[in-house]
């Protein structure tokens, strides 16, 4: 059974359409993300993977289709409303606030305490102080987990490429998401770090979170993903295990540039 048709999908994308001028970046893409798994979204350059992430996370508004999170339509919600529902994305190019330290950056992305007003924070109430202390503890633990403790007071701009990739995963983790959308979390890092990032993602899923991953590193995909969805020209071309999609003739064509 196709996961997108299964009622146990945490995220269900159906018939998404989005054109830039005359170009259909998303042309009916449909698939599902089953909880407790790593689903990899792959496809040749220009397939529409980043646009799909932007559409699903509320950064761009598709012209048609549906995105359901736990069965509820989220298309049209703002990014922060989607984050509050437990789906958080990372970016291919780590964005951020260059003047912030690693610690401040992590604190910034900690969960907002529901029901706590800005006046309480301003007045420095005991509850606000406890919240701040808990967030600081979480930021320290996250830095430790990502082995960024030794650079925790450094500015984000001073980090190496690999450290920026780790921080991007850490930022996502700070929101304690049920579903993480990761756009090329291992792009451009050395093979040892790519392997460590793979282990980290497996550990995150073992804790009960779910990951939807865009990645070009096929060795990494093969090692860590439970399910693979292949996109080409804004559509779902194939899905299955890595072994299944590797044998798929249409997938091989798409990667060789044969897909029309
Ligand atoms: N903001 C944009 N304006 C115009 N065209 C875009 C924009 N973003 C993406 N595209 C086009 O949409 C298609 C899908 O791009 P993208 O989602 O970045 O693919 P992928 O991430 O799979 O490489 C490409 O043809 C790309 O050139
Ligand atoms: Mg992309």
PDB file of N, CA and C and ligand atoms in Angstrom, residues 18-21 23-26 41-54 60 92 183-184 214 216 231 233-234, ligand 1:
ATOM      1  N   UNK A  18       2.178  23.943  -7.666  1.00  0.00           N
ATOM      2  CA  UNK A  18       2.723  25.289  -7.505  1.00  0.00           C
ATOM      3  C   UNK A  18       3.546  25.630  -8.744  1.00  0.00           C
ATOM      4  N   UNK A  19       3.154  26.709  -9.424  1.00  0.00           N
ATOM      5  CA  UNK A  19       3.890  27.133 -10.617  1.00  0.00           C
ATOM      6  C   UNK A  19       4.589  28.445 -10.365  1.00  0.00           C
ATOM      7  N   UNK A  20       5.812  28.555 -10.886  1.00  0.00           N
ATOM      8  CA  UNK A  20       6.521  29.827 -10.919  1.00  0.00           C
ATOM      9  C   UNK A  20       6.437  30.287 -12.364  1.00  0.00           C
ATOM     10  N   UNK A  21       5.626  31.307 -12.656  1.00  0.00           N
ATOM     11  CA  UNK A  21       5.406  31.680 -14.045  1.00  0.00           C
ATOM     12  C   UNK A  21       4.805  30.495 -14.771  1.00  0.00           C
ATOM     13  N   UNK A  23       6.361  27.586 -15.129  1.00  0.00           N
ATOM     14  CA  UNK A  23       7.009  26.335 -14.734  1.00  0.00           C
ATOM     15  C   UNK A  23       6.319  25.694 -13.530  1.00  0.00           C
ATOM     16  N   UNK A  24       5.865  24.445 -13.703  1.00  0.00           N
ATOM     17  CA  UNK A  24       5.215  23.743 -12.597  1.00  0.00           C
ATOM     18  C   UNK A  24       6.273  23.084 -11.723  1.00  0.00           C
ATOM     19  N   UNK A  25       6.656  23.760 -10.643  1.00  0.00           N
ATOM     20  CA  UNK A  25       7.663  23.203  -9.731  1.00  0.00           C
ATOM     21  C   UNK A  25       7.059  22.033  -8.962  1.00  0.00           C
ATOM     22  N   UNK A  26       5.787  22.152  -8.589  1.00  0.00           N
ATOM     23  CA  UNK A  26       5.053  21.043  -7.975  1.00  0.00           C
ATOM     24  C   UNK A  26       3.874  20.739  -8.886  1.00  0.00           C
ATOM     25  N   UNK A  41      13.412  11.891   0.852  1.00  0.00           N
ATOM     26  CA  UNK A  41      12.832  12.443  -0.375  1.00  0.00           C
ATOM     27  C   UNK A  41      14.001  12.746  -1.303  1.00  0.00           C
ATOM     28  N   UNK A  42      14.072  12.006  -2.407  1.00  0.00           N
ATOM     29  CA  UNK A  42      15.208  12.210  -3.317  1.00  0.00           C
ATOM     30  C   UNK A  42      14.683  12.568  -4.711  1.00  0.00           C
ATOM     31  N   UNK A  43      15.603  12.932  -5.585  1.00  0.00           N
ATOM     32  CA  UNK A  43      15.223  13.274  -6.948  1.00  0.00           C
ATOM     33  C   UNK A  43      16.277  14.182  -7.531  1.00  0.00           C
ATOM     34  N   UNK A  44      16.376  14.221  -8.860  1.00  0.00           N
ATOM     35  CA  UNK A  44      17.407  15.043  -9.493  1.00  0.00           C
ATOM     36  C   UNK A  44      17.207  16.524  -9.181  1.00  0.00           C
ATOM     37  N   UNK A  45      18.260  17.313  -9.394  1.00  0.00           N
ATOM     38  CA  UNK A  45      18.181  18.765  -9.199  1.00  0.00           C
ATOM     39  C   UNK A  45      17.009  19.338  -9.969  1.00  0.00           C
ATOM     40  N   UNK A  46      16.257  20.230  -9.314  1.00  0.00           N
ATOM     41  CA  UNK A  46      15.114  20.856  -9.974  1.00  0.00           C
ATOM     42  C   UNK A  46      13.844  20.034  -9.897  1.00  0.00           C
ATOM     43  N   UNK A  47      13.893  18.890  -9.199  1.00  0.00           N
ATOM     44  CA  UNK A  47      12.722  18.012  -9.086  1.00  0.00           C
ATOM     45  C   UNK A  47      11.581  18.676  -8.309  1.00  0.00           C
ATOM     46  N   UNK A  48      11.950  19.630  -7.428  1.00  0.00           N
ATOM     47  CA  UNK A  48      10.929  20.332  -6.641  1.00  0.00           C
ATOM     48  C   UNK A  48      10.988  20.032  -5.149  1.00  0.00           C
ATOM     49  N   UNK A  49      12.075  19.420  -4.693  1.00  0.00           N
ATOM     50  CA  UNK A  49      12.171  18.995  -3.291  1.00  0.00           C
ATOM     51  C   UNK A  49      12.147  20.187  -2.317  1.00  0.00           C
ATOM     52  N   UNK A  50      12.968  21.193  -2.605  1.00  0.00           N
ATOM     53  CA  UNK A  50      13.005  22.360  -1.706  1.00  0.00           C
ATOM     54  C   UNK A  50      11.674  23.111  -1.768  1.00  0.00           C
ATOM     55  N   UNK A  51      11.107  23.226  -2.960  1.00  0.00           N
ATOM     56  CA  UNK A  51       9.800  23.886  -3.100  1.00  0.00           C
ATOM     57  C   UNK A  51       8.738  23.122  -2.312  1.00  0.00           C
ATOM     58  N   UNK A  52       8.816  21.816  -2.333  1.00  0.00           N
ATOM     59  CA  UNK A  52       7.878  21.004  -1.552  1.00  0.00           C
ATOM     60  C   UNK A  52       8.030  21.316  -0.059  1.00  0.00           C
ATOM     61  N   UNK A  53       9.260  21.347   0.422  1.00  0.00           N
ATOM     62  CA  UNK A  53       9.496  21.690   1.841  1.00  0.00           C
ATOM     63  C   UNK A  53       8.923  23.079   2.152  1.00  0.00           C
ATOM     64  N   UNK A  54       9.165  24.043   1.246  1.00  0.00           N
ATOM     65  CA  UNK A  54       8.658  25.400   1.462  1.00  0.00           C
ATOM     66  C   UNK A  54       7.139  25.418   1.524  1.00  0.00           C
ATOM     67  N   UNK A  60       5.692  29.090   1.303  1.00  0.00           N
ATOM     68  CA  UNK A  60       5.048  29.486   0.052  1.00  0.00           C
ATOM     69  C   UNK A  60       3.667  28.831   0.002  1.00  0.00           C
ATOM     70  N   UNK A  92      18.534  24.251   3.891  1.00  0.00           N
ATOM     71  CA  UNK A  92      19.662  23.726   3.127  1.00  0.00           C
ATOM     72  C   UNK A  92      20.896  24.592   3.390  1.00  0.00           C
ATOM     73  N   UNK A 183      16.530  19.559   5.236  1.00  0.00           N
ATOM     74  CA  UNK A 183      16.939  19.771   3.849  1.00  0.00           C
ATOM     75  C   UNK A 183      18.462  19.659   3.757  1.00  0.00           C
ATOM     76  N   UNK A 184      18.927  18.544   3.236  1.00  0.00           N
ATOM     77  CA  UNK A 184      20.355  18.266   3.030  1.00  0.00           C
ATOM     78  C   UNK A 184      21.208  18.508   4.286  1.00  0.00           C
ATOM     79  N   UNK A 214      15.596  15.441   2.897  1.00  0.00           N
ATOM     80  CA  UNK A 214      16.076  15.593   1.528  1.00  0.00           C
ATOM     81  C   UNK A 214      17.587  15.465   1.588  1.00  0.00           C
ATOM     82  N   UNK A 216      21.302  14.214  -0.874  1.00  0.00           N
ATOM     83  CA  UNK A 216      21.874  13.714  -2.140  1.00  0.00           C
ATOM     84  C   UNK A 216      22.839  12.559  -1.921  1.00  0.00           C
ATOM     85  N   UNK A 231      11.092  11.998  -6.276  1.00  0.00           N
ATOM     86  CA  UNK A 231      10.381  13.056  -6.993  1.00  0.00           C
ATOM     87  C   UNK A 231      11.089  13.365  -8.288  1.00  0.00           C
ATOM     88  N   UNK A 233      10.282  16.233 -11.698  1.00  0.00           N
ATOM     89  CA  UNK A 233       9.384  17.189 -12.357  1.00  0.00           C
ATOM     90  C   UNK A 233       8.121  17.482 -11.546  1.00  0.00           C
ATOM     91  N   UNK A 234       8.288  17.636 -10.236  1.00  0.00           N
ATOM     92  CA  UNK A 234       7.158  18.046  -9.399  1.00  0.00           C
ATOM     93  C   UNK A 234       6.164  16.954  -9.063  1.00  0.00           C
TER      94      UNK A 234
HETATM   95  N1  LIG B   1      11.483  31.190  -6.358  1.00  0.00           N
HETATM   96  C1  LIG B   1      11.508  30.575  -7.536  1.00  0.00           C
HETATM   97  N2  LIG B   1      11.200  31.242  -8.676  1.00  0.00           N
HETATM   98  C2  LIG B   1      11.188  30.626  -9.872  1.00  0.00           C
HETATM   99  N3  LIG B   1      11.486  29.329 -10.057  1.00  0.00           N
HETATM  100  C3  LIG B   1      11.809  28.604  -8.967  1.00  0.00           C
HETATM  101  C4  LIG B   1      11.836  29.176  -7.653  1.00  0.00           C
HETATM  102  N4  LIG B   1      12.189  28.209  -6.772  1.00  0.00           N
HETATM  103  C5  LIG B   1      12.370  27.083  -7.479  1.00  0.00           C
HETATM  104  N5  LIG B   1      12.143  27.330  -8.810  1.00  0.00           N
HETATM  105  C6  LIG B   1      12.198  26.316  -9.865  1.00  0.00           C
HETATM  106  O1  LIG B   1      11.361  25.239  -9.466  1.00  0.00           O
HETATM  107  C7  LIG B   1      11.957  23.986  -9.812  1.00  0.00           C
HETATM  108  C8  LIG B   1      12.141  23.158  -8.565  1.00  0.00           C
HETATM  109  O2  LIG B   1      13.186  23.725  -7.779  1.00  0.00           O
HETATM  110  P1  LIG B   1      13.615  23.157  -6.350  1.00  0.00           P
HETATM  111  O3  LIG B   1      12.398  22.987  -5.529  1.00  0.00           O
HETATM  112  O4  LIG B   1      14.668  24.049  -5.828  1.00  0.00           O
HETATM  113  O5  LIG B   1      14.218  21.740  -6.746  1.00  0.00           O
HETATM  114  P2  LIG B   1      15.184  20.758  -5.912  1.00  0.00           P
HETATM  115  O6  LIG B   1      15.223  21.233  -4.498  1.00  0.00           O
HETATM  116  O7  LIG B   1      14.568  19.416  -6.071  1.00  0.00           O
HETATM  117  O8  LIG B   1      16.508  20.832  -6.592  1.00  0.00           O
HETATM  118  C9  LIG B   1      13.260  24.303 -10.530  1.00  0.00           C
HETATM  119  O9  LIG B   1      13.019  24.296 -11.918  1.00  0.00           O
HETATM  120  C10 LIG B   1      13.581  25.696 -10.040  1.00  0.00           C
HETATM  121  O10 LIG B   1      14.344  26.390 -10.984  1.00  0.00           O
END
